Short mmCIF file of C-alpha atoms and ligand atoms in Angstrom, two decimals:
data_model
loop_
_atom_site.label_atom_id
_atom_site.label_comp_id
_atom_site.label_asym_id
_atom_site.label_seq_id
_atom_site.Cartn_x
_atom_site.Cartn_y
_atom_site.Cartn_z
CA MET A 1 97.67 69.75 101.78
CA THR A 2 100.17 67.76 99.72
CA TRP A 3 103.27 69.76 98.72
CA ALA A 4 105.75 68.39 96.26
CA SER A 5 108.23 66.61 98.56
CA ASP A 6 111.19 67.10 96.24
CA LEU A 7 111.96 69.16 93.18
CA SER A 8 111.68 66.33 90.66
CA THR A 9 107.93 65.94 91.27
CA VAL A 10 107.23 69.58 90.54
CA LYS A 11 106.07 69.54 86.93
CA LEU A 12 104.67 73.09 86.88
CA MET A 13 107.28 75.26 85.27
CA ALA A 14 109.61 74.24 82.51
CA THR A 15 112.53 75.82 84.40
CA ASN A 16 112.42 73.38 87.25
CA SER A 17 115.40 71.87 85.51
CA ALA A 18 117.19 75.16 86.21
CA THR A 19 116.43 74.77 89.92
CA GLN A 20 117.57 71.12 89.85
CA GLU A 21 120.76 72.04 88.02
CA ILE A 22 121.56 74.71 90.65
CA ALA A 23 120.82 72.30 93.48
CA SER A 24 122.80 69.44 91.88
CA LYS A 25 125.82 71.68 91.28
CA SER A 26 126.63 71.28 94.97
CA ALA A 27 127.05 67.54 94.61
CA SER A 28 129.76 67.86 91.97
CA GLY A 29 132.65 68.04 94.51
CA ASP A 30 133.35 71.75 93.87
CA GLY A 31 134.43 72.00 97.50
CA SER A 32 131.05 73.43 98.36
CA ALA A 33 130.57 70.76 101.05
CA ALA A 34 133.51 72.03 103.12
CA ALA A 35 132.86 74.03 106.32
CA LEU A 36 133.44 77.76 105.69
CA ALA A 37 135.51 80.06 107.86
CA PRO A 38 133.34 82.86 109.35
CA ARG A 39 135.39 85.51 107.46
CA ASP A 40 134.42 83.88 104.14
CA LEU A 41 130.66 83.76 104.75
CA GLY A 42 130.00 87.24 103.30
CA THR A 43 131.85 86.54 100.06
CA VAL A 44 130.17 83.17 99.59
CA VAL A 45 126.70 84.60 100.28
CA GLU A 46 127.37 87.39 97.77
CA GLU A 47 128.65 84.92 95.15
CA GLU A 48 125.73 82.52 95.58
CA LEU A 49 123.14 85.32 95.46
CA ALA A 50 124.78 86.56 92.26
CA ALA A 51 124.97 83.05 90.75
CA THR A 52 121.37 82.04 91.46
CA PRO A 53 118.86 83.16 88.81
CA PHE A 54 115.73 84.27 90.69
CA ILE A 55 112.09 83.72 89.76
CA ASP A 56 110.30 87.10 89.87
CA VAL A 57 106.92 85.99 91.28
CA HIS A 58 104.95 89.21 90.65
CA THR A 59 105.43 91.81 87.91
CA HIS A 60 103.34 93.89 85.53
CA LEU A 61 105.56 92.91 82.60
CA PHE A 62 104.15 91.21 79.49
CA MET A 63 105.58 88.64 77.09
CA PRO A 64 106.38 89.99 73.60
CA SER A 65 103.41 88.20 72.01
CA LEU A 66 101.09 90.40 74.08
CA GLY A 67 102.33 93.34 72.00
CA LYS A 68 102.24 96.94 73.20
CA LEU A 69 101.02 96.03 76.71
CA GLY A 70 104.65 95.61 77.78
CA LEU A 71 106.30 98.89 78.81
CA TRP A 72 110.05 99.46 78.30
CA GLY A 73 112.57 102.17 77.49
CA ILE A 74 113.61 105.49 78.99
CA ASP A 75 110.35 107.46 78.73
CA GLU A 76 108.41 104.67 80.49
CA LEU A 77 111.16 104.35 83.13
CA ILE A 78 111.06 108.06 83.91
CA THR A 79 107.24 108.35 84.01
CA TYR A 80 106.88 105.39 86.42
CA HIS A 81 104.10 106.27 88.90
CA TYR A 82 106.57 106.10 91.81
CA LEU A 83 108.48 109.01 90.15
CA GLU A 84 105.31 110.90 89.27
CA ALA A 85 104.35 110.89 92.95
CA GLU A 86 107.79 112.36 93.74
CA LEU A 87 107.54 114.92 90.90
CA PHE A 88 104.49 116.62 92.40
CA ARG A 89 106.44 117.16 95.63
CA SER A 90 109.28 118.96 93.86
CA ASN A 91 107.58 120.75 90.96
CA PRO A 92 104.67 123.25 91.11
CA ILE A 93 102.94 121.70 88.07
CA SER A 94 99.42 120.46 88.84
CA PRO A 95 98.47 116.87 88.01
CA GLU A 96 95.84 118.23 85.61
CA GLN A 97 98.51 120.17 83.70
CA TYR A 98 100.92 117.20 83.81
CA TRP A 99 98.40 114.83 82.17
CA THR A 100 98.01 117.25 79.24
CA LEU A 101 101.71 116.77 78.35
CA SER A 102 102.95 114.09 75.93
CA LYS A 103 104.81 111.10 77.40
CA ARG A 104 108.08 112.63 76.17
CA GLU A 105 107.31 116.04 77.72
CA GLN A 106 106.33 114.32 80.98
CA ALA A 107 109.63 112.39 80.99
CA ASP A 108 111.64 115.54 80.27
CA LEU A 109 109.92 117.33 83.19
CA VAL A 110 110.46 114.43 85.62
CA TRP A 111 114.12 114.11 84.56
CA ARG A 112 114.80 117.86 84.94
CA THR A 113 113.00 118.07 88.32
CA LEU A 114 114.17 114.88 90.04
CA PHE A 115 117.54 114.15 88.36
CA VAL A 116 118.95 117.60 87.39
CA GLU A 117 117.48 120.18 89.76
CA ASN A 118 117.54 117.74 92.71
CA ALA A 119 119.78 114.78 93.65
CA PRO A 120 118.19 111.41 92.69
CA VAL A 121 118.56 109.88 96.19
CA SER A 122 115.12 108.23 96.58
CA GLU A 123 114.89 104.46 95.94
CA ALA A 124 112.94 105.02 92.69
CA THR A 125 115.20 107.77 91.27
CA ARG A 126 118.36 105.91 92.26
CA GLY A 127 116.90 102.94 90.39
CA VAL A 128 116.87 104.83 87.11
CA VAL A 129 120.49 105.87 87.67
CA ALA A 130 121.41 102.19 88.17
CA VAL A 131 119.65 101.19 84.93
CA LEU A 132 121.43 103.90 82.92
CA LYS A 133 124.75 102.78 84.45
CA ALA A 134 124.00 99.14 83.59
CA PHE A 135 123.79 100.14 79.90
CA GLY A 136 126.84 102.40 80.08
CA LEU A 137 124.70 105.51 79.57
CA PRO A 138 125.44 108.89 81.24
CA THR A 139 123.65 109.24 84.59
CA ASP A 140 124.17 112.99 85.06
CA SER A 141 123.17 114.39 81.67
CA ASP A 142 120.71 117.30 81.69
CA ASN A 143 118.62 115.67 78.94
CA LEU A 144 117.50 112.25 77.73
CA THR A 145 118.70 112.45 74.12
CA GLU A 146 121.47 109.83 74.37
CA ALA A 147 119.32 107.47 76.42
CA ARG A 148 116.46 107.78 73.94
CA SER A 149 118.64 106.88 70.97
CA PHE A 150 120.10 103.93 72.87
CA PHE A 151 116.69 102.43 73.70
CA ALA A 152 115.33 103.22 70.22
CA ALA A 153 118.08 101.02 68.81
CA GLN A 154 117.13 97.97 70.92
CA LYS A 155 115.35 94.93 69.41
CA LEU A 156 112.74 93.92 72.01
CA GLU A 157 113.26 90.14 72.04
CA ALA A 158 117.05 90.37 72.48
CA HIS A 159 116.66 93.31 74.86
CA ILE A 160 114.38 91.28 77.16
CA ARG A 161 116.92 88.46 77.39
CA SER A 162 119.82 90.80 78.14
CA VAL A 163 117.77 92.69 80.74
CA PHE A 164 116.85 89.41 82.47
CA ASN A 165 120.53 88.43 82.51
CA LEU A 166 121.55 91.81 83.93
CA ALA A 167 118.83 91.41 86.61
CA GLY A 168 119.86 87.85 87.45
CA ILE A 169 116.37 86.44 86.88
CA SER A 170 115.42 83.38 84.81
CA GLU A 171 111.73 84.20 84.46
CA VAL A 172 108.95 86.54 85.54
CA VAL A 173 105.33 86.08 86.50
CA MET A 174 103.00 88.49 84.69
CA THR A 175 99.74 90.11 85.84
CA ASN A 176 97.11 89.29 83.23
CA ASP A 177 93.62 90.75 83.32
CA PRO A 178 90.99 88.77 81.35
CA LEU A 179 88.70 91.82 81.49
CA ASP A 180 91.24 94.29 80.07
CA PRO A 181 89.88 94.81 76.53
CA ASP A 182 93.32 95.06 74.84
CA GLU A 183 94.82 92.16 76.74
CA ALA A 184 91.76 89.93 76.36
CA ALA A 185 91.82 90.52 72.60
CA ALA A 186 95.53 89.59 72.45
CA TRP A 187 94.91 86.30 74.29
CA GLN A 188 91.84 85.52 72.17
CA ARG A 189 93.97 86.03 69.06
CA GLY A 190 96.19 83.29 70.53
CA ALA A 191 99.27 84.84 72.23
CA GLU A 192 102.39 82.73 71.72
CA ALA A 193 103.71 81.42 75.06
CA ASP A 194 107.23 82.38 76.26
CA HIS A 195 109.18 80.16 78.69
CA GLN A 196 110.44 83.22 80.57
CA PHE A 197 106.97 84.66 81.19
CA HIS A 198 104.32 82.93 83.30
CA ALA A 199 100.70 84.03 83.32
CA VAL A 200 98.57 84.94 86.31
CA MET A 201 94.81 85.56 86.20
CA ARG A 202 94.18 88.88 87.94
CA LEU A 203 90.68 89.23 89.34
CA ASP A 204 90.43 92.83 90.63
CA ARG A 205 87.71 93.83 88.13
CA ILE A 206 85.59 90.78 89.03
CA LEU A 207 86.04 90.90 92.82
CA ASN A 208 86.48 94.65 93.50
CA LYS A 209 84.65 96.32 90.57
CA TRP A 210 81.80 93.95 89.73
CA PRO A 211 79.18 96.74 89.23
CA ASP A 212 81.31 98.16 86.39
CA HIS A 213 82.28 94.85 84.76
CA TRP A 214 79.60 92.14 85.10
CA GLN A 215 78.09 93.31 81.81
CA ILE A 216 81.26 92.22 79.96
CA LEU A 217 80.75 88.65 81.17
CA ALA A 218 77.04 88.85 80.31
CA SER A 219 77.92 90.11 76.81
CA GLN A 220 80.17 87.06 76.40
CA GLY A 221 77.27 84.72 77.22
CA TYR A 222 77.82 84.14 80.92
CA ALA A 223 74.48 84.23 82.81
CA VAL A 224 75.53 86.66 85.53
CA ASP A 225 73.65 89.60 87.07
CA ALA A 226 74.40 92.90 88.76
CA LYS A 227 74.15 91.43 92.25
CA ALA A 228 76.08 88.24 91.34
CA GLN A 229 73.15 86.12 92.49
CA GLY A 230 71.44 83.07 91.03
CA LYS A 231 73.70 81.28 88.57
CA SER A 232 76.32 84.08 88.70
CA ALA A 233 78.87 82.22 90.87
CA ALA A 234 78.68 79.09 88.71
CA GLU A 235 78.96 81.23 85.57
CA VAL A 236 81.96 83.08 86.97
CA ARG A 237 83.52 79.66 87.63
CA ARG A 238 82.87 78.78 83.98
CA PHE A 239 84.47 82.08 82.91
CA LEU A 240 87.53 81.33 85.09
CA ALA A 241 87.79 77.81 83.62
CA ASP A 242 87.69 79.20 80.06
CA TRP A 243 90.43 81.69 80.84
CA HIS A 244 92.40 79.07 82.78
CA ASN A 245 92.55 76.97 79.62
CA ARG A 246 93.61 80.02 77.62
CA MET A 247 96.28 81.41 79.99
CA ARG A 248 97.38 78.35 82.02
CA PRO A 249 98.02 80.68 84.96
CA VAL A 250 100.45 79.65 87.72
CA TYR A 251 98.12 81.31 90.27
CA MET A 252 95.12 83.63 90.43
CA ALA A 253 95.53 87.00 92.12
CA VAL A 254 93.65 89.95 93.55
CA SER A 255 94.67 93.11 95.37
CA LEU A 256 92.40 93.99 98.27
CA PRO A 257 91.71 97.12 100.30
CA ASP A 258 92.79 97.62 103.90
CA ILE A 259 89.12 97.26 104.89
CA PHE A 260 88.83 93.82 103.21
CA GLN A 261 86.72 91.45 105.28
CA PHE A 262 85.97 87.75 104.89
CA PRO A 263 83.49 86.16 105.15
CA GLU A 264 81.36 89.08 104.00
CA ASP A 265 77.82 89.27 102.64
CA SER A 266 78.91 91.10 99.50
CA VAL A 267 79.50 90.35 95.82
CA ARG A 268 83.23 89.96 96.62
CA GLY A 269 82.54 87.70 99.60
CA ARG A 270 80.16 85.50 97.61
CA LEU A 271 82.32 85.23 94.47
CA LEU A 272 85.42 84.45 96.53
CA ALA A 273 83.68 81.66 98.45
CA ASP A 274 81.52 80.24 95.64
CA ALA A 275 83.61 80.80 92.50
CA VAL A 276 87.25 81.81 92.94
CA LEU A 277 88.32 79.52 95.81
CA PRO A 278 86.60 76.43 94.31
CA ALA A 279 88.14 77.24 90.91
CA CYS A 280 91.63 77.45 92.45
CA ARG A 281 91.07 74.04 94.01
CA ASP A 282 89.82 72.66 90.67
CA PHE A 283 92.94 73.90 88.86
CA GLY A 284 95.28 73.05 91.75
CA ILE A 285 96.75 76.56 91.90
CA PRO A 286 97.12 79.13 94.69
CA LEU A 287 95.17 82.35 95.12
CA SER A 288 97.43 85.38 95.65
CA LEU A 289 96.04 87.91 98.10
CA MET A 290 97.67 91.35 98.11
CA ILE A 291 96.03 93.15 101.02
CA GLY A 292 96.17 96.70 102.36
CA VAL A 293 95.59 99.24 99.57
CA ARG A 294 93.70 102.49 100.09
CA TYR A 295 92.73 103.03 96.46
CA LEU A 296 92.99 106.47 94.88
CA VAL A 297 93.17 108.55 98.05
CA ASN A 298 94.29 111.25 95.60
CA PRO A 299 92.67 110.33 92.27
CA THR A 300 94.34 113.27 90.46
CA LEU A 301 97.60 111.31 90.66
CA ARG A 302 96.03 108.32 88.85
CA LEU A 303 98.23 105.19 89.38
CA ALA A 304 100.31 107.20 91.86
CA GLY A 305 97.16 108.02 93.85
CA ASP A 306 96.93 104.83 95.94
CA ALA A 307 98.00 104.67 99.59
CA VAL A 308 98.32 102.07 102.37
CA GLY A 309 96.18 101.09 105.34
CA ARG A 310 96.57 98.57 108.09
CA ALA A 311 94.32 95.56 107.47
CA ASP A 312 92.56 93.13 109.81
CA LEU A 313 94.62 89.99 109.09
CA GLY A 314 92.02 87.90 110.87
CA VAL A 315 90.76 87.43 107.30
CA LEU A 316 93.78 85.21 106.64
CA GLU A 317 93.05 83.15 109.75
CA ARG A 318 89.45 82.59 108.66
CA LEU A 319 90.43 81.79 105.06
CA CYS A 320 93.15 79.32 106.07
CA VAL A 321 90.90 77.61 108.63
CA ARG A 322 87.85 77.36 106.34
CA TYR A 323 89.75 76.46 103.13
CA PRO A 324 92.60 74.08 104.04
CA GLY A 325 92.48 72.82 100.43
CA ASN A 326 93.39 76.27 99.11
CA ARG A 327 96.84 77.86 99.09
CA PHE A 328 97.22 81.56 99.78
CA LEU A 329 100.27 83.34 98.29
CA THR A 330 100.09 86.49 100.37
CA SER A 331 101.64 89.93 100.50
CA VAL A 332 100.48 92.70 102.83
CA LEU A 333 101.15 96.37 102.16
CA SER A 334 101.20 97.78 105.67
CA ARG A 335 104.43 97.68 107.67
CA GLU A 336 102.32 97.19 110.79
CA ASN A 337 100.83 93.95 109.39
CA GLN A 338 104.17 92.18 108.72
CA HIS A 339 104.63 90.52 112.12
CA GLU A 340 101.06 89.16 112.14
CA LEU A 341 101.58 87.72 108.66
CA CYS A 342 104.70 85.88 109.87
CA VAL A 343 102.86 84.49 112.88
CA TYR A 344 99.90 83.32 110.77
CA ALA A 345 102.35 81.60 108.41
CA ARG A 346 103.66 79.67 111.42
CA LYS A 347 100.10 78.45 112.01
CA PHE A 348 99.05 77.60 108.45
CA ASN A 349 101.31 75.94 105.87
CA ASN A 350 98.81 76.83 103.14
CA LEU A 351 99.87 80.45 103.67
CA MET A 352 103.05 81.62 101.88
CA PRO A 353 104.26 85.14 102.63
CA PHE A 354 105.92 86.80 99.65
CA GLY A 355 107.60 90.08 98.83
CA CYS A 356 108.05 93.48 100.36
CA TRP A 357 105.32 95.04 98.29
CA TRP A 358 105.20 98.57 96.80
CA PHE A 359 105.77 101.18 99.59
CA LEU A 360 107.66 98.48 101.52
CA ASN A 361 110.17 97.93 98.71
CA ASN A 362 112.78 100.18 100.30
CA PRO A 363 116.08 98.72 101.61
CA SER A 364 115.57 99.87 105.23
CA ILE A 365 112.12 98.21 105.38
CA VAL A 366 113.12 95.16 103.32
CA GLU A 367 115.89 94.57 105.86
CA GLU A 368 113.50 94.76 108.81
CA ILE A 369 110.88 92.51 107.23
CA THR A 370 113.36 89.93 105.91
CA ARG A 371 115.22 89.56 109.20
CA GLU A 372 111.95 89.07 111.07
CA ARG A 373 110.79 86.47 108.54
CA LEU A 374 114.10 84.53 108.74
CA GLU A 375 113.88 84.48 112.53
CA LEU A 376 110.22 83.36 112.56
CA LEU A 377 110.00 81.22 109.40
CA GLY A 378 113.54 80.08 108.60
CA THR A 379 113.80 80.04 104.79
CA SER A 380 110.17 78.95 104.24
CA PHE A 381 109.03 82.22 102.59
CA ILE A 382 109.55 84.20 99.35
CA PRO A 383 111.58 87.33 100.26
CA GLN A 384 110.85 89.58 97.32
CA HIS A 385 109.24 90.28 93.97
CA SER A 386 110.01 93.26 91.77
CA ASP A 387 106.49 94.50 90.87
CA ALA A 388 108.23 95.90 87.78
CA ARG A 389 105.89 97.82 85.50
CA VAL A 390 108.69 98.73 83.05
CA LEU A 391 111.03 96.01 81.75
CA GLU A 392 114.38 97.52 82.76
CA GLN A 393 113.21 98.10 86.36
CA VAL A 394 114.02 94.44 87.16
CA ILE A 395 117.74 95.43 86.87
CA TYR A 396 117.74 97.82 89.84
CA LYS A 397 115.01 96.16 91.88
CA TRP A 398 116.92 92.84 91.99
CA ARG A 399 120.25 94.62 92.39
CA ASN A 400 118.81 96.34 95.49
CA THR A 401 117.44 93.04 96.82
CA ARG A 402 120.78 91.23 96.44
CA ARG A 403 122.64 94.18 98.00
CA THR A 404 120.23 94.23 100.97
CA LEU A 405 120.24 90.45 101.40
CA VAL A 406 124.06 89.99 101.55
CA PRO A 407 124.55 91.34 105.10
CA ILE A 408 121.26 89.82 106.31
CA LEU A 409 122.02 86.26 105.09
CA THR A 410 125.69 86.58 106.07
CA ASN A 411 124.66 87.43 109.62
CA THR A 412 122.10 84.61 109.61
CA PHE A 413 124.77 82.05 108.73
CA ARG A 414 127.39 83.72 110.97
CA VAL A 415 125.26 83.30 114.11
CA LEU A 416 124.41 79.72 113.03
CA GLU A 417 128.13 78.94 112.77
CA GLU A 418 128.76 80.76 116.05
CA ASP A 419 126.06 78.67 117.75
CA GLY A 420 127.93 75.55 116.69
CA ARG A 421 126.74 74.41 113.26
CA PRO A 422 129.38 74.42 110.46
CA VAL A 423 128.14 76.26 107.36
CA THR A 424 129.01 75.18 103.81
CA ARG A 425 128.68 76.84 100.41
CA ALA A 426 126.31 74.02 99.41
CA GLN A 427 124.04 74.89 102.36
CA ILE A 428 124.06 78.59 101.51
CA ARG A 429 123.33 77.79 97.84
CA ALA A 430 120.47 75.45 98.79
CA GLU A 431 118.81 78.04 101.07
CA ILE A 432 119.14 80.83 98.51
CA THR A 433 117.67 78.52 95.85
CA ARG A 434 114.81 77.74 98.18
CA LEU A 435 114.11 81.42 98.97
CA PHE A 436 114.18 82.66 95.39
CA ARG A 437 113.08 79.60 93.38
CA SER A 438 111.82 76.37 94.89
CA ASN A 439 109.54 77.80 97.60
CA PHE A 440 107.53 79.36 94.76
CA GLU A 441 107.77 76.33 92.46
CA ARG A 442 106.63 73.98 95.20
CA PHE A 443 103.85 76.25 96.47
CA CYS A 444 102.46 76.56 92.95
CA ALA A 445 102.84 72.86 92.10
CA ARG A 446 99.61 71.35 90.70
O1 FIX B 1 98.14 95.78 92.75
C1 FIX B 1 99.31 95.65 92.39
O2 FIX B 1 99.73 94.66 91.77
C2 FIX B 1 100.26 96.77 92.71
O3 FIX B 1 101.54 96.26 92.69
C3 FIX B 1 100.17 97.84 91.69
O4 FIX B 1 98.88 98.13 91.45
C4 FIX B 1 100.88 99.13 92.08
O5 FIX B 1 100.40 100.17 91.28
C5 FIX B 1 102.34 99.01 91.85
O6 FIX B 1 102.83 99.23 90.78
C6 FIX B 1 103.18 98.65 92.97
O7 FIX B 1 104.41 98.55 92.85
ZN1 ZN B 2 101.77 94.69 91.41
#
């Protein structure tokens, strides 16, 4: 496995220059090479976290040229599936009744139930409060009128840039599904690229729902069949190559159930081994594995209906051993799987742990996972991604991450200094840049 040895060789993302600029800032004699007093570590960590624009390595956001796929604004924020799950715990309405309401009526009900009748103390409700505050909007109003008129007045392009600035991110990585009819049509019409949005080819429909989707490939002239036998794997590879040329993805991705097994004599097992993994090697990009979902345990909740299950991470061991030429950008959903993931990452440098995914994206759990990763992996991992489904969510999700990381990184450098190694601002800046930028850039380098 050849990783880019230094930043200048990484030609993947246009923003590498941003990473180089951050890294080179230290050399400009701004006193950042001086040893810091222990009492100053916290302030410096906070300042450097705030000053470093992060790369958001996994979101469900879309670049403007992909049109209405991108969700933003107050009604989308309030009807986020995290909040819908919480609504049904605090309001007697049935999911069936809820889905008959308009988006606006749904948002009004969620706001009244979770923000007026109850205190918005959960991570997801507090997030909405933080977004409203960031735009100077009232956070304790009993209706959404003022917020609605504010968002209605925003011009999307400019709004995206100001939201990214408020979130302290330079770019996001999308989740693009070549089998989503609306999205596929937008790409086939020729979607204009955007330097702040990077594409990812998401393969859930091909790997997890083949029986419902192989016909789409067949209708597009790919000689595949219901059992993915015969020429199917080669034809899927051709399909992936066609979409690779269209999207130029930075990685391919799939979410996988807690019961995921590999190798496995199944359509998923065969297509992974004979199509997806070879294609990733051909294109020189990683495969992102997001493992541990129990899909739709309560289907009436729709997107909010998924749950978590502990997975057998022996699958990672077998994948890393059998495919040393592939890179695996990996996030696991179960809290109980986190330690194993860290240990496997110590064994295989083609395995990059990333993010505190979904139900783990809560400060108490992010703290636990991040401390364990720092102790076992140093700064050779990617601490977080936002998984934002609505544009403005990046504001609170990255605010939470920075707030949680300040004491963790401060303590990390404090004990280093205590053990006898002077710590400088330049060192802190370099490690933060590595955690939130260059680890990803290097791991995705072609
Ligand atoms: O599979 C995924 O990418 C998950 O992140 C989503 O499906 C999930 O619904 C989500 O929004 C998690 O935050
Ligand atoms: Zn996601």
